[in-house]
Coordinates of C-alpha atoms in Angstrom, one line a residue:
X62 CA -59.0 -25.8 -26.1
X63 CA -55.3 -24.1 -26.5
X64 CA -55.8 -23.1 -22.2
X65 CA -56.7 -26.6 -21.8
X66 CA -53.9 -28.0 -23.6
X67 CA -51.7 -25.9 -22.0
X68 CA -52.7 -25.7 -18.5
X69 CA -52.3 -29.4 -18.7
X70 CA -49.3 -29.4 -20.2
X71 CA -50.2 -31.8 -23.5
X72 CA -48.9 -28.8 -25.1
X73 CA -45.6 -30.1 -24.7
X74 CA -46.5 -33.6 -25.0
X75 CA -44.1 -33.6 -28.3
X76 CA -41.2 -33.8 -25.9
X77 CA -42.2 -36.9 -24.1
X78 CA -42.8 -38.9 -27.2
X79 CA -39.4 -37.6 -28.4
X80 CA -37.8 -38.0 -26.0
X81 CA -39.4 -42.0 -25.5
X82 CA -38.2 -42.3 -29.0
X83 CA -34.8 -41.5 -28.4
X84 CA -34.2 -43.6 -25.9
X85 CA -35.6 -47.0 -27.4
X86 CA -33.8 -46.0 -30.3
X87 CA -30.0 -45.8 -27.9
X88 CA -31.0 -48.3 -25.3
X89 CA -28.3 -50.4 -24.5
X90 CA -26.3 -52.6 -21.2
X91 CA -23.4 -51.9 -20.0
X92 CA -21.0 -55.0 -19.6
X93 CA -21.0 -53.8 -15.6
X94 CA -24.7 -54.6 -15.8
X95 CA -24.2 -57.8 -16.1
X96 CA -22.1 -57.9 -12.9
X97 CA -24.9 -57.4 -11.2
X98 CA -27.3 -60.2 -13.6
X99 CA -25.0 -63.1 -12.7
X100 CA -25.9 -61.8 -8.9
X101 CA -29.4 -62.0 -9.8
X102 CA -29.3 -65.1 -11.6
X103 CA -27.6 -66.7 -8.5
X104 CA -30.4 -64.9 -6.1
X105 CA -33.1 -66.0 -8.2
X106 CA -32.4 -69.8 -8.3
X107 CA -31.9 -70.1 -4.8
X108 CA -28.1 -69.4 -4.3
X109 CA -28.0 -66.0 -2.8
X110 CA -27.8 -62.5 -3.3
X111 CA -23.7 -63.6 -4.4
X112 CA -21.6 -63.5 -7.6
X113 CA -19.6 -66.6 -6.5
X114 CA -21.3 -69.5 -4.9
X115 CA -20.1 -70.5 -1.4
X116 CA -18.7 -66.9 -1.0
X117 CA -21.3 -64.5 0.4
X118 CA -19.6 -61.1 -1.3
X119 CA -22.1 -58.1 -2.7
X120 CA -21.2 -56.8 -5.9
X121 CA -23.7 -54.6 -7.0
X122 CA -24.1 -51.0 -5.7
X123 CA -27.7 -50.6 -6.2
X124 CA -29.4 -53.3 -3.9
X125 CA -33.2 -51.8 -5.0
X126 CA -32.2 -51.8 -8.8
X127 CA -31.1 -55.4 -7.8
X128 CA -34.1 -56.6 -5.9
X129 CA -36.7 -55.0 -8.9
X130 CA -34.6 -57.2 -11.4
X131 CA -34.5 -59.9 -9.4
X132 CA -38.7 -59.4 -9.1
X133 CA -39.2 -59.1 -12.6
X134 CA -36.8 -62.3 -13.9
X135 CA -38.1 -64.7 -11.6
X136 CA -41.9 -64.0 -12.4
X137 CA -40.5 -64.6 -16.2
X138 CA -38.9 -67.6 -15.1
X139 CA -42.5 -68.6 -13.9
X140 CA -43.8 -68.1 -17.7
X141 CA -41.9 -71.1 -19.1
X142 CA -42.1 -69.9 -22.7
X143 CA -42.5 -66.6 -22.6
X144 CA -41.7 -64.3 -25.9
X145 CA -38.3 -62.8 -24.3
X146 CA -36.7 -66.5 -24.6
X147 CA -33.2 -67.2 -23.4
X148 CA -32.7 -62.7 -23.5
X149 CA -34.8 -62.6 -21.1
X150 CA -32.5 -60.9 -18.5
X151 CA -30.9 -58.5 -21.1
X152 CA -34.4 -57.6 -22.2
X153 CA -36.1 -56.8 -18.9
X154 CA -33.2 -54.9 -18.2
X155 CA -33.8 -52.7 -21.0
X156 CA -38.0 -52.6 -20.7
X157 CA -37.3 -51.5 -17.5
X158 CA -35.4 -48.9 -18.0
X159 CA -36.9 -47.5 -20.8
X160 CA -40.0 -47.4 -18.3
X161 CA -38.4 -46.1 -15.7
X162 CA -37.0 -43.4 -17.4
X163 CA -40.1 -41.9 -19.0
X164 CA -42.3 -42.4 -16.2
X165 CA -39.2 -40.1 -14.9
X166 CA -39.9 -37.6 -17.7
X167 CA -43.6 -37.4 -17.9
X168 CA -43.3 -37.1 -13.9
X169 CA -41.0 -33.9 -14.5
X170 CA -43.6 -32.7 -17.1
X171 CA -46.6 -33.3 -15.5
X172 CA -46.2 -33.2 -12.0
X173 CA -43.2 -30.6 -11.4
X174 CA -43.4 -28.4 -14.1
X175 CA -44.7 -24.8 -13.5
X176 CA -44.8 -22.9 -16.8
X177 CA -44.5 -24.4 -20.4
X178 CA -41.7 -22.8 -21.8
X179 CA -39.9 -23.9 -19.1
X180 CA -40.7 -27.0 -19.4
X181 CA -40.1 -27.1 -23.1
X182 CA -36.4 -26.0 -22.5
X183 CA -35.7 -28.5 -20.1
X184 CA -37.3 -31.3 -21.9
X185 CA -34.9 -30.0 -24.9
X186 CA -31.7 -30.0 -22.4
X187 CA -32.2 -33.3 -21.2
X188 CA -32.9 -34.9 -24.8
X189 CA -29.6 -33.2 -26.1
X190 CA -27.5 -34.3 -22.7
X191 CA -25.5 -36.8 -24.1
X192 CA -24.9 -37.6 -20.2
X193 CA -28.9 -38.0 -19.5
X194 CA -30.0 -40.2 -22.5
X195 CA -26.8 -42.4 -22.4
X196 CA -27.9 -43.5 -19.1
X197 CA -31.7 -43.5 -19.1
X198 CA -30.1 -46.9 -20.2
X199 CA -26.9 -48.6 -19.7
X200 CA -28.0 -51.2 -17.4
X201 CA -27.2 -49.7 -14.6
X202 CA -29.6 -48.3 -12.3
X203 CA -29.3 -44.4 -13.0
X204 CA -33.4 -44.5 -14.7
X205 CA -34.5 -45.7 -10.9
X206 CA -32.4 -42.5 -9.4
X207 CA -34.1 -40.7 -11.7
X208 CA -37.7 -41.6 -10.9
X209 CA -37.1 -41.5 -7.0
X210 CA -35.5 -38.0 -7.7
X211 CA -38.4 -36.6 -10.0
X212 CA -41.0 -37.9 -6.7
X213 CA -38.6 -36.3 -4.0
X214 CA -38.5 -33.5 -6.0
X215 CA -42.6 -33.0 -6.7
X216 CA -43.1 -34.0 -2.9
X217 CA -40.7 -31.2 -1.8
X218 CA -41.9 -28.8 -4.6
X219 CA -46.1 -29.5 -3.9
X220 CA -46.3 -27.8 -0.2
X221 CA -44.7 -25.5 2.3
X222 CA -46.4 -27.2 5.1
X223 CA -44.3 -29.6 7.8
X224 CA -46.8 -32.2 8.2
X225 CA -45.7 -35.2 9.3
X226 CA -47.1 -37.0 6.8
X227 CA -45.5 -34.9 4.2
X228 CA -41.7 -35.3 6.4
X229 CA -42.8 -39.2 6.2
X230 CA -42.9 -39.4 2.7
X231 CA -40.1 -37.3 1.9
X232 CA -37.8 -39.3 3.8
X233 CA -38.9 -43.0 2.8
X234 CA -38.6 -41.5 -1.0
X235 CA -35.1 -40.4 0.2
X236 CA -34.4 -43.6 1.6
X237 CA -35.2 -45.6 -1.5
X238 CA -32.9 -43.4 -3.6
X239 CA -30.2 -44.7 -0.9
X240 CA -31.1 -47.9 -1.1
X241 CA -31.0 -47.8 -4.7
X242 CA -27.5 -46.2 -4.9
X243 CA -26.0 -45.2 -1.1
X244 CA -24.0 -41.8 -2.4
X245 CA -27.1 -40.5 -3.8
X246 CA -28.7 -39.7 -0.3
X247 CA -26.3 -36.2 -1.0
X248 CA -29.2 -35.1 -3.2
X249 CA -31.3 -35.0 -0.3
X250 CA -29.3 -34.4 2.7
X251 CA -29.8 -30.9 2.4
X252 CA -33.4 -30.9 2.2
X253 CA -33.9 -33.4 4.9
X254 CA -31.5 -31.0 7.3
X255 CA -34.0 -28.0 6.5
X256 CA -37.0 -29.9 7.3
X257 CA -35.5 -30.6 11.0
X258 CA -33.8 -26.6 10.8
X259 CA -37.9 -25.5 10.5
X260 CA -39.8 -28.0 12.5
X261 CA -40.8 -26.8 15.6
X262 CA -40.6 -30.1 17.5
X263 CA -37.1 -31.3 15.8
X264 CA -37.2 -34.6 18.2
X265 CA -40.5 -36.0 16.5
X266 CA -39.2 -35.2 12.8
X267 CA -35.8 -36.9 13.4
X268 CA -38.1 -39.5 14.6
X269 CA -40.2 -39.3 11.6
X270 CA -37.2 -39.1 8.9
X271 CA -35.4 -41.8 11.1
X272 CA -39.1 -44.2 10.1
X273 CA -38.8 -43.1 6.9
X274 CA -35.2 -44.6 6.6
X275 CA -36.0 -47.8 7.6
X276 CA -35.5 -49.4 4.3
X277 CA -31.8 -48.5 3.7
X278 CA -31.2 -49.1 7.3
X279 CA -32.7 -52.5 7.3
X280 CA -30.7 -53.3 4.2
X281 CA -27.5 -52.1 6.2
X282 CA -28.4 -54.3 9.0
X283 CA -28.7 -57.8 6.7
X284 CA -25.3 -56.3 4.5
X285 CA -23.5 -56.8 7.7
X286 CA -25.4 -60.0 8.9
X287 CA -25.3 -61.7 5.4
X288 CA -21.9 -60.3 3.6
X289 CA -20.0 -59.1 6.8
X290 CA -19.6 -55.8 5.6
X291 CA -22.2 -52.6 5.6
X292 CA -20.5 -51.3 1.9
X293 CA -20.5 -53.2 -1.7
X294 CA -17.4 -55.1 -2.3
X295 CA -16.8 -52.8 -4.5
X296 CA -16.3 -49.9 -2.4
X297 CA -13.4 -51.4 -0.8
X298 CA -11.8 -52.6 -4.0
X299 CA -12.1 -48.9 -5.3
X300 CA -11.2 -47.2 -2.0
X301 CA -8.1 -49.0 -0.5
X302 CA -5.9 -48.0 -3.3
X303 CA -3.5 -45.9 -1.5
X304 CA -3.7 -43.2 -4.3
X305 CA -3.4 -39.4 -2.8
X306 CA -6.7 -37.6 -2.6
X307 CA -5.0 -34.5 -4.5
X308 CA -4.5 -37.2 -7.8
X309 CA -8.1 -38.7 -7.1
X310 CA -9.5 -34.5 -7.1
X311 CA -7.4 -34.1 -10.2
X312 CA -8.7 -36.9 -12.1
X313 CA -12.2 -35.2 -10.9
X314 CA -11.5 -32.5 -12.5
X315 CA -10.6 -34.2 -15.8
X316 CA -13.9 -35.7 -15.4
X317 CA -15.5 -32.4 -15.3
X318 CA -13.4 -32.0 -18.4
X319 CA -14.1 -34.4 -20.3
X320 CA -18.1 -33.6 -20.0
X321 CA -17.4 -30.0 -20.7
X322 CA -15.9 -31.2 -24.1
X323 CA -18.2 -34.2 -25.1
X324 CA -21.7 -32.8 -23.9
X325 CA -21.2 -29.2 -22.7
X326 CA -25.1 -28.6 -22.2
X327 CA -25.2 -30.8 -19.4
X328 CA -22.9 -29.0 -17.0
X329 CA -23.7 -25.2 -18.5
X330 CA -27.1 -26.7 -17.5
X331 CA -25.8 -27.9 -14.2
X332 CA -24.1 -24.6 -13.0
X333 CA -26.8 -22.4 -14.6
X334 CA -29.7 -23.3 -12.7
X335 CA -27.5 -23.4 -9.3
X336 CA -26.5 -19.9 -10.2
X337 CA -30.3 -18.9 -11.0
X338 CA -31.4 -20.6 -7.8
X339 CA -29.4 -19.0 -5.2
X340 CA -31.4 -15.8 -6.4
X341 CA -34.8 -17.0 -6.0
X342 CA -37.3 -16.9 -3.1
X343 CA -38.8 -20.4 -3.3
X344 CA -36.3 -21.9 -0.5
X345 CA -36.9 -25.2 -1.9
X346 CA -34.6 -24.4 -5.2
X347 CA -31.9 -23.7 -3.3
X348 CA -32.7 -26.8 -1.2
X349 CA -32.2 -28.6 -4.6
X350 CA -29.0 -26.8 -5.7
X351 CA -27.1 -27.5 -2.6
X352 CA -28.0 -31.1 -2.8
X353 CA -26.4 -31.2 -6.4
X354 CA -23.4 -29.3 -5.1
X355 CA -22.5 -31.5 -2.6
X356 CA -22.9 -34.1 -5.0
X357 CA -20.2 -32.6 -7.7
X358 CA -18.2 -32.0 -4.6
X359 CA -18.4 -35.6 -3.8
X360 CA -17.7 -36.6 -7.5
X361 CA -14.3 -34.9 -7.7
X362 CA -13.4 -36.0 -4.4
X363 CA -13.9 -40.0 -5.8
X364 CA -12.0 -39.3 -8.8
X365 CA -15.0 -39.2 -11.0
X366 CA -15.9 -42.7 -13.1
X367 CA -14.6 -44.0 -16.3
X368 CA -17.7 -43.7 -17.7
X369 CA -18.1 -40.1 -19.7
X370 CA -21.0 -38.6 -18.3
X371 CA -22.7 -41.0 -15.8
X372 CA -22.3 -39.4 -12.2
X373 CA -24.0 -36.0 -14.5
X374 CA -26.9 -37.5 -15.5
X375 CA -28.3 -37.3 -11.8
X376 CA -27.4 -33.9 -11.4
X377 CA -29.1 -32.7 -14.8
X378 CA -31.9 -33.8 -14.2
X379 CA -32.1 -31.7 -11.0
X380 CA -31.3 -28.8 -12.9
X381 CA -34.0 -29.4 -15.5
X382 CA -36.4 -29.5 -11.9
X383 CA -35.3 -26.4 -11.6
X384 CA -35.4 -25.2 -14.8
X385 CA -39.3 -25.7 -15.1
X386 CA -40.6 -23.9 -12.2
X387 CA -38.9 -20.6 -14.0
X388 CA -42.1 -18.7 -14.7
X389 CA -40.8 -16.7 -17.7
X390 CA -43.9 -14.8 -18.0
X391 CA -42.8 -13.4 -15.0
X392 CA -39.5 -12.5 -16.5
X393 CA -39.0 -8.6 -17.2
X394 CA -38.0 -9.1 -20.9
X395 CA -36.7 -5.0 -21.0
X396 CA -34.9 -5.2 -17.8
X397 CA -32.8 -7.6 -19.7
X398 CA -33.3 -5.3 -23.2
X399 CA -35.2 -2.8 -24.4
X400 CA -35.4 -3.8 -28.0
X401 CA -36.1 -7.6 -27.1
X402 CA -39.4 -8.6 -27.0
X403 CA -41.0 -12.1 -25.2
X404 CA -41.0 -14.2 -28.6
X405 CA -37.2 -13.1 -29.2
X406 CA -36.5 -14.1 -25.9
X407 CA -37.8 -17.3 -25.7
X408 CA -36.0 -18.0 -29.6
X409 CA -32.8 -16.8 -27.9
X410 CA -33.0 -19.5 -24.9
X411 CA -34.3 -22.1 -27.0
X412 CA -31.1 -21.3 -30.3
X413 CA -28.7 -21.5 -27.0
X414 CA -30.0 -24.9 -25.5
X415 CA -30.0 -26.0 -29.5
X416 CA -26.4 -25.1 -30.0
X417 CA -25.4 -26.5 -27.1
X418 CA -26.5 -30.0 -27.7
X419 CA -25.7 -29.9 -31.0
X420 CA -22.6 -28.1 -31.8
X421 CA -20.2 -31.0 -30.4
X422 CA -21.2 -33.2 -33.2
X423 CA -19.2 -31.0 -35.6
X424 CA -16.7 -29.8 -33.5
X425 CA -15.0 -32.2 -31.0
X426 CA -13.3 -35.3 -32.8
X427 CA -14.9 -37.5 -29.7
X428 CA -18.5 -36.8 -30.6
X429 CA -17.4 -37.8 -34.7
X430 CA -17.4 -41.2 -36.0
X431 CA -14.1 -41.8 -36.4
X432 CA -12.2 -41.4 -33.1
X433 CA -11.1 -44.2 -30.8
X434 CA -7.9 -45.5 -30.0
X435 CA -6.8 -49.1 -30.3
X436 CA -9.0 -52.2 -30.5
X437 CA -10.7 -54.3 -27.7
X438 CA -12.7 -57.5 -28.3
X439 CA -13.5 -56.3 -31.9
X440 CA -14.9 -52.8 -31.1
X441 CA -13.0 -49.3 -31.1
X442 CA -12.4 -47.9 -27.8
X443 CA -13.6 -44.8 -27.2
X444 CA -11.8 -43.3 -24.6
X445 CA -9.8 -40.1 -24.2
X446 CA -6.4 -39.2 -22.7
X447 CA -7.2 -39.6 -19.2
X448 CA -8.6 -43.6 -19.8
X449 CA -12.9 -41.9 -19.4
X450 CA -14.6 -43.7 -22.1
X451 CA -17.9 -43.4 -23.9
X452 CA -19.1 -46.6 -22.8
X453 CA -22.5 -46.2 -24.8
X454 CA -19.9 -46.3 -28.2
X455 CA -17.8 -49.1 -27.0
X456 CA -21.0 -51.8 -26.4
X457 CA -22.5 -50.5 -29.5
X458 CA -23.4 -53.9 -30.3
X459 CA -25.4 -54.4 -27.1
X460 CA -28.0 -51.5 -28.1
X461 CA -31.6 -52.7 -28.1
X462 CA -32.3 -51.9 -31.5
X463 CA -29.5 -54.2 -33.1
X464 CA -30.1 -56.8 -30.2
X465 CA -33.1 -57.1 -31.8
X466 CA -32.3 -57.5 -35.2
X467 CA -29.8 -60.3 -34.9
X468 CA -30.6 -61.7 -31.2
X469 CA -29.5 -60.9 -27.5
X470 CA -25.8 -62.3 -26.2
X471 CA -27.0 -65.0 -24.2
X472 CA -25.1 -67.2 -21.4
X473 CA -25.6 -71.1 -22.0
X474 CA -26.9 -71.7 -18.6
X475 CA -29.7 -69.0 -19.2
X476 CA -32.9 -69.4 -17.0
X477 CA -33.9 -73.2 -16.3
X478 CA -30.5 -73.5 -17.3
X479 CA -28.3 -71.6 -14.6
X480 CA -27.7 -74.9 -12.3
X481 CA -24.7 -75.8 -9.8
X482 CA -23.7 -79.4 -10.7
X483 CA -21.3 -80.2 -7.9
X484 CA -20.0 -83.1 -9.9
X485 CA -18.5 -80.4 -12.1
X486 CA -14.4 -79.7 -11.3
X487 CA -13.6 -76.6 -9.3
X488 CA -12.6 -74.0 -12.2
X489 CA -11.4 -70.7 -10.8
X490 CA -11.6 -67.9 -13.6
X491 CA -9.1 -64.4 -13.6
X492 CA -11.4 -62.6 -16.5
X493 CA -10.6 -58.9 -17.4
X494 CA -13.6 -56.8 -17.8
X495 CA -16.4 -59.2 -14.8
X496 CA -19.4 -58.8 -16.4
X497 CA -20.1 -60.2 -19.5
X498 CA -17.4 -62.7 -19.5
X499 CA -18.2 -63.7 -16.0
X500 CA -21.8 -64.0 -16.4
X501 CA -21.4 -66.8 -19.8
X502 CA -19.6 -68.7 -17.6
X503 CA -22.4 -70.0 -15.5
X504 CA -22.9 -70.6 -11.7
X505 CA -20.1 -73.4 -11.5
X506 CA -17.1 -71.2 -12.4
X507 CA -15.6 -69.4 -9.6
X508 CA -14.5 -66.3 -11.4
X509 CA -12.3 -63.2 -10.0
X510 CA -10.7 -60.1 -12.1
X511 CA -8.0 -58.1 -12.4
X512 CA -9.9 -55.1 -10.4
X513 CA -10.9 -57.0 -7.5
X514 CA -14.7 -56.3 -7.5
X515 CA -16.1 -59.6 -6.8
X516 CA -13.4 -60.9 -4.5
X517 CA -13.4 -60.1 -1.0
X518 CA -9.2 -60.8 0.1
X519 CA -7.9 -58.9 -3.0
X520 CA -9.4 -55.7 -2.5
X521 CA -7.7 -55.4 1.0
X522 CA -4.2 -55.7 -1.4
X523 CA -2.2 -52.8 -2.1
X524 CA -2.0 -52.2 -6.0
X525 CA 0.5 -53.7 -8.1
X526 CA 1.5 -50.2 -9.7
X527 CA 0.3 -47.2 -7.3
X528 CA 0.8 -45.0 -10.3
X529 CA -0.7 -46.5 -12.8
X530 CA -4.2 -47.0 -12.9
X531 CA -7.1 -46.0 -14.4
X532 CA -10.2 -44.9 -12.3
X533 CA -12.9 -47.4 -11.6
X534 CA -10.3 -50.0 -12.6
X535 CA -7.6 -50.7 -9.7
X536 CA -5.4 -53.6 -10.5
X537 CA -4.8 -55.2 -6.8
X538 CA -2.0 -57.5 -5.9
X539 CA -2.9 -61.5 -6.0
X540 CA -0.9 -63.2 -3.0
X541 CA 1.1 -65.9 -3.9
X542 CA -1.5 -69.2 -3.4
X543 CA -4.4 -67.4 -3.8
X544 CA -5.6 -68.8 -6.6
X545 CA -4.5 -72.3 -5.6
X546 CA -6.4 -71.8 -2.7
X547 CA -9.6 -71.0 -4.1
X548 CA -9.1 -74.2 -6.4
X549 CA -8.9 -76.2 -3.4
X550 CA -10.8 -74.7 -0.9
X551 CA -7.6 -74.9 1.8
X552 CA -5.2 -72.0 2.6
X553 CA -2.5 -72.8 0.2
X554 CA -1.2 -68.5 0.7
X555 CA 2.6 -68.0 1.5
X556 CA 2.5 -65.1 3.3
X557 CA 1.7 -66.1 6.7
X558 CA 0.2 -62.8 7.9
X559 CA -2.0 -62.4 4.7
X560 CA -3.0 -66.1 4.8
X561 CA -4.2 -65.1 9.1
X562 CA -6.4 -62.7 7.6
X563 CA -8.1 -64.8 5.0
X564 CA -8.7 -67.4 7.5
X565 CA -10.7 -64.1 9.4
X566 CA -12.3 -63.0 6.2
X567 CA -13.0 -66.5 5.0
X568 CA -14.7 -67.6 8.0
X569 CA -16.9 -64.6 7.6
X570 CA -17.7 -64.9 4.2
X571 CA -18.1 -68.7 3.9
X572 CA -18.7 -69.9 7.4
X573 CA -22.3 -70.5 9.3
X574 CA -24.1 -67.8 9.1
X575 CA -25.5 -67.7 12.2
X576 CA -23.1 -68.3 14.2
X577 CA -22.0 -66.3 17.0
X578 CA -18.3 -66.8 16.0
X579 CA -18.8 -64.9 12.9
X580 CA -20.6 -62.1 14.3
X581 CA -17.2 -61.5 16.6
X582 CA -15.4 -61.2 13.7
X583 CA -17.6 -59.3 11.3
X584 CA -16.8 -56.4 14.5
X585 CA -13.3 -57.9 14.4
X586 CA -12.6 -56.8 10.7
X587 CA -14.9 -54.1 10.4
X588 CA -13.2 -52.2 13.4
X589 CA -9.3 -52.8 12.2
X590 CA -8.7 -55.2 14.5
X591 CA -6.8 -57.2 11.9
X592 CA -5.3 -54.4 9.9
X593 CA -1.9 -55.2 11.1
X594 CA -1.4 -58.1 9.3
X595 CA -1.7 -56.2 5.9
X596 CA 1.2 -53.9 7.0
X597 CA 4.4 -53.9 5.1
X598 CA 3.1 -56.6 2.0
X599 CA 5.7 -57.1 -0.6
X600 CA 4.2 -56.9 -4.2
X601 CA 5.9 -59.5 -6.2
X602 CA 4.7 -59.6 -10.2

């Protein structure tokens, strides 16, 4: 029984069920979370894929995270009374990724796991990342990276053979980790490249990985039919800042910081398994360490995120792939020391992983109960000197367990309710944080913020202070009649070359969609045709 149990890993079974424990006991939705709900509330009832009606702009970064939502609510919205009530979207949101997220773990137990202890100290790492179990919620759509990254991985991991089948797979799997967040495609890019490197007819596997992407490159095709743009409004609105790489790598670095403070395990974990598998045979480790190299590399190189911890999460869990195909039975326990013997040995690793994860708690004031700085909305702010926040801390009161206690936050056009009266007067919004406060206000506010993530002429503005900003949230310039011109539906802007190029972008964004007009200038504006009239804009408070 004891081989059986092992063999088929129930041995470690414990982990799984505390580690599903866990994270229904921290579950909990980010307020950008519901940036993307007010998107699917509009999809759902027969406005679009838009968080502004009459305005085709995406907002949300993670189309396949959007589209499963979008699934889910409307067969809910089917079920007239159903048990989830007005909360409905909050609580999907969380059911699903609690789901996701240990289908994710019992997928790295079961199917990629080589050896138990191994297992066993990755399971631990994970459950003490405060990076990974922060975001096996949030909202956001980090549990469904995690899942397609746990099947990439046992895909790559089950077979040396180049079958087409098995390149087929791989890169549809691959292609629905793009299509659920585009930058992740890094975890895989060096994977795919080695499949081509080794295939003896190279044509017919770009062929085959070129089928395999079909899903993110049909969504690419309708971004640019439907939006006008092949990148998330909210690319452009963090991108066209005009801050110098060298202060975006620095802030990356802070980022790096910051984890290495509040959650240490996750990047010891991080670097220690790259280390340990650039000195192993099995080609298909290093395969996974480069991907989460180029990854960091790309992190640093956006700045990081205000969120502590999120663009790790990812990245650990890679590590704890690697991590359990360690055979430590394998392990020469007196080439490391003579008077150590295998049960010390495993003690040692698992006291290490232990104080790792736990020592924060009583040593850096972040971790304690008392820190945070100022006071937003009623709640502390948890955020440290370089504006990265524990977001987790700062919507404590959206956590599942106390959502259920005294009921979800729920907008009064929820479900049946969410209905465009075009009787109602034009109201035109400027909201700080979008998400929660722009999803209350139902689908007849027209609502923009202060970060330009949901409007498509204000990311295209300079900012109003170059250098002062805080990552993730760029404060672009509002030409003079915007607003009034969004109130009215007529070009009311002053500047006459900024008001030419909203007459470009508006036409794109709100004219017919198939006409052949529009398609002219979607190449128009995606190829800088226009840029020129952006040059030289005067920022004025």
């Amino acid at each position: 029984m004891k081989a059986w149990l092992i063999k088929n890993r129930l041995a470690v079974l414990p982990m799984l069920i505390l580690y599903g424990w866990l994270v229904i006991q921290t579950a909990w939705v980010s307020d950008d979370a519901y940036i993307t709900l007010r998107s699917m509330e509009n999809f759902i009832h027969g406005y679009g894929p838009i968080y502004n009606l009459g305005e085709r702009v995406q907002v949300f970064t993670h189309p396949l995270w959007f589209l499963g939502q979008s699934m889910a609510n409307g067969i809910f919205n089917a079920w007239a009374h159903n048990p989830l009530g007005d909360g409905q979207s909050y609580f999907l949101n969380v059911f699903m990724s609690i789901t996701l997220s240990i289908l994710a773990m019992a997928g790295l137990i079961f199917c990629v796991a080589k050896t138990n202890w191994g297992t066993i100290l990755a399971s631990a790492s994970l459950i003490l990342s405060k990076a990974y179990l922060d975001y096996s919620t949030s909202g956001l759509e980090n549990p469904l990276t995690h899942l397609i990254l746990v099947a990439f991985i046992w895909l790559l991991l089950s077979s040396d053979e180049l079958k087409p089948n098995r390149i087929l797979f791989l890169a549809f799997v691959a292609s629905l980790g793009a299509l659920d967040r585009l930058d992740t495609v890094l975890f895989y890019l060096p994977a795919l490249t080695y499949l081509i490197w080794r295939s003896k007819h190279k044509s017919y596997s770009l062929l085959l990985i070129g089928l395999g992407f079909l899903p993110i490159v049909t969504w690419e095709i309708f971004s640019i039919f439907y939006y006008g743009f092949p990148f998330p409004n909210t690319a452009y609105a963090k991108i066209n800042t005009g801050i110098s790489a060298l202060s975006l790598i620095s802030q990356g670095f802070f980022y790096f910081w910051n984890s290495l403070r509040l959650d240490p395990i996750t990047l010891v974990m991080i670097f220690g398994m790259m280390i340990y598998s650039w000195w192993q045979k099995e080609i298909a480790l290093r395969l996974l360490a480069g991907g989460i190299l180029l990854y960091l590399l790309y992190t640093i190189s956006i700045g990081g995120d205000f969120m502590t911890g999120r663009y790790f999460s990812a990245p650990v869990l890679v590590s704890a792939a690697i991590l359990v195909r360690i055979d430590f039975d394998a392990i020469d326990i007196k080439a490391i020391s003579s008077r150590i013997g295998a049960p010390a040995f495993h003690l040692l690793l698992t006291s290490l992983v232990l104080v790792l994860g736990i020592l924060p708690f009583f040593l850096i004031p972040e971790r304690a109960a008392s820190f945070g700085i100022g006071d937003e909305g009623g709640h502390r702010v948890y955020v440290d000197a370089h504006d990265i926040s524990d977001e987790r801390r700062v919507y404590a009161g959206m956590n599942l367990i106390r959502r259920l206690r005294t009921g979800p936050l729920v907008s009064e056009f929820a479900r049946e309710k969410w209905v465009y009266d075009p009787e109602t007067p034009r109201v035109v919004k400027l909201v700080g944080p979008l998400g929660f406060r722009g999803y209350i206000l139902g689908p007849n506010a027209h609502v923009i913020d202060m970060n330009s993530l949901a409007d498509p002429l204000m990311p295209r503005m300079p900012l109003y202070q170059i250098n002062e900003w805080r990552i993730g949230h760029f404060r672009h310039f509002i030409p003079k009649g915007y607003v009034d011109s969004l109130k009215s539906g007529e070009n009311n802007i002053e500047d006459a070359n900024i008001a030419l190029y909203y007459d470009k972008l508006s036409f794109v964004v709100r004219g017919e969609l198939w006409s052949w007009s529009r398609l002219v200038e979607i190449w128009y504006l995606n190829t800088g045709r226009y840029n020129h009239l952006l040059e030289n804009i005067v920022v004025t408070p």
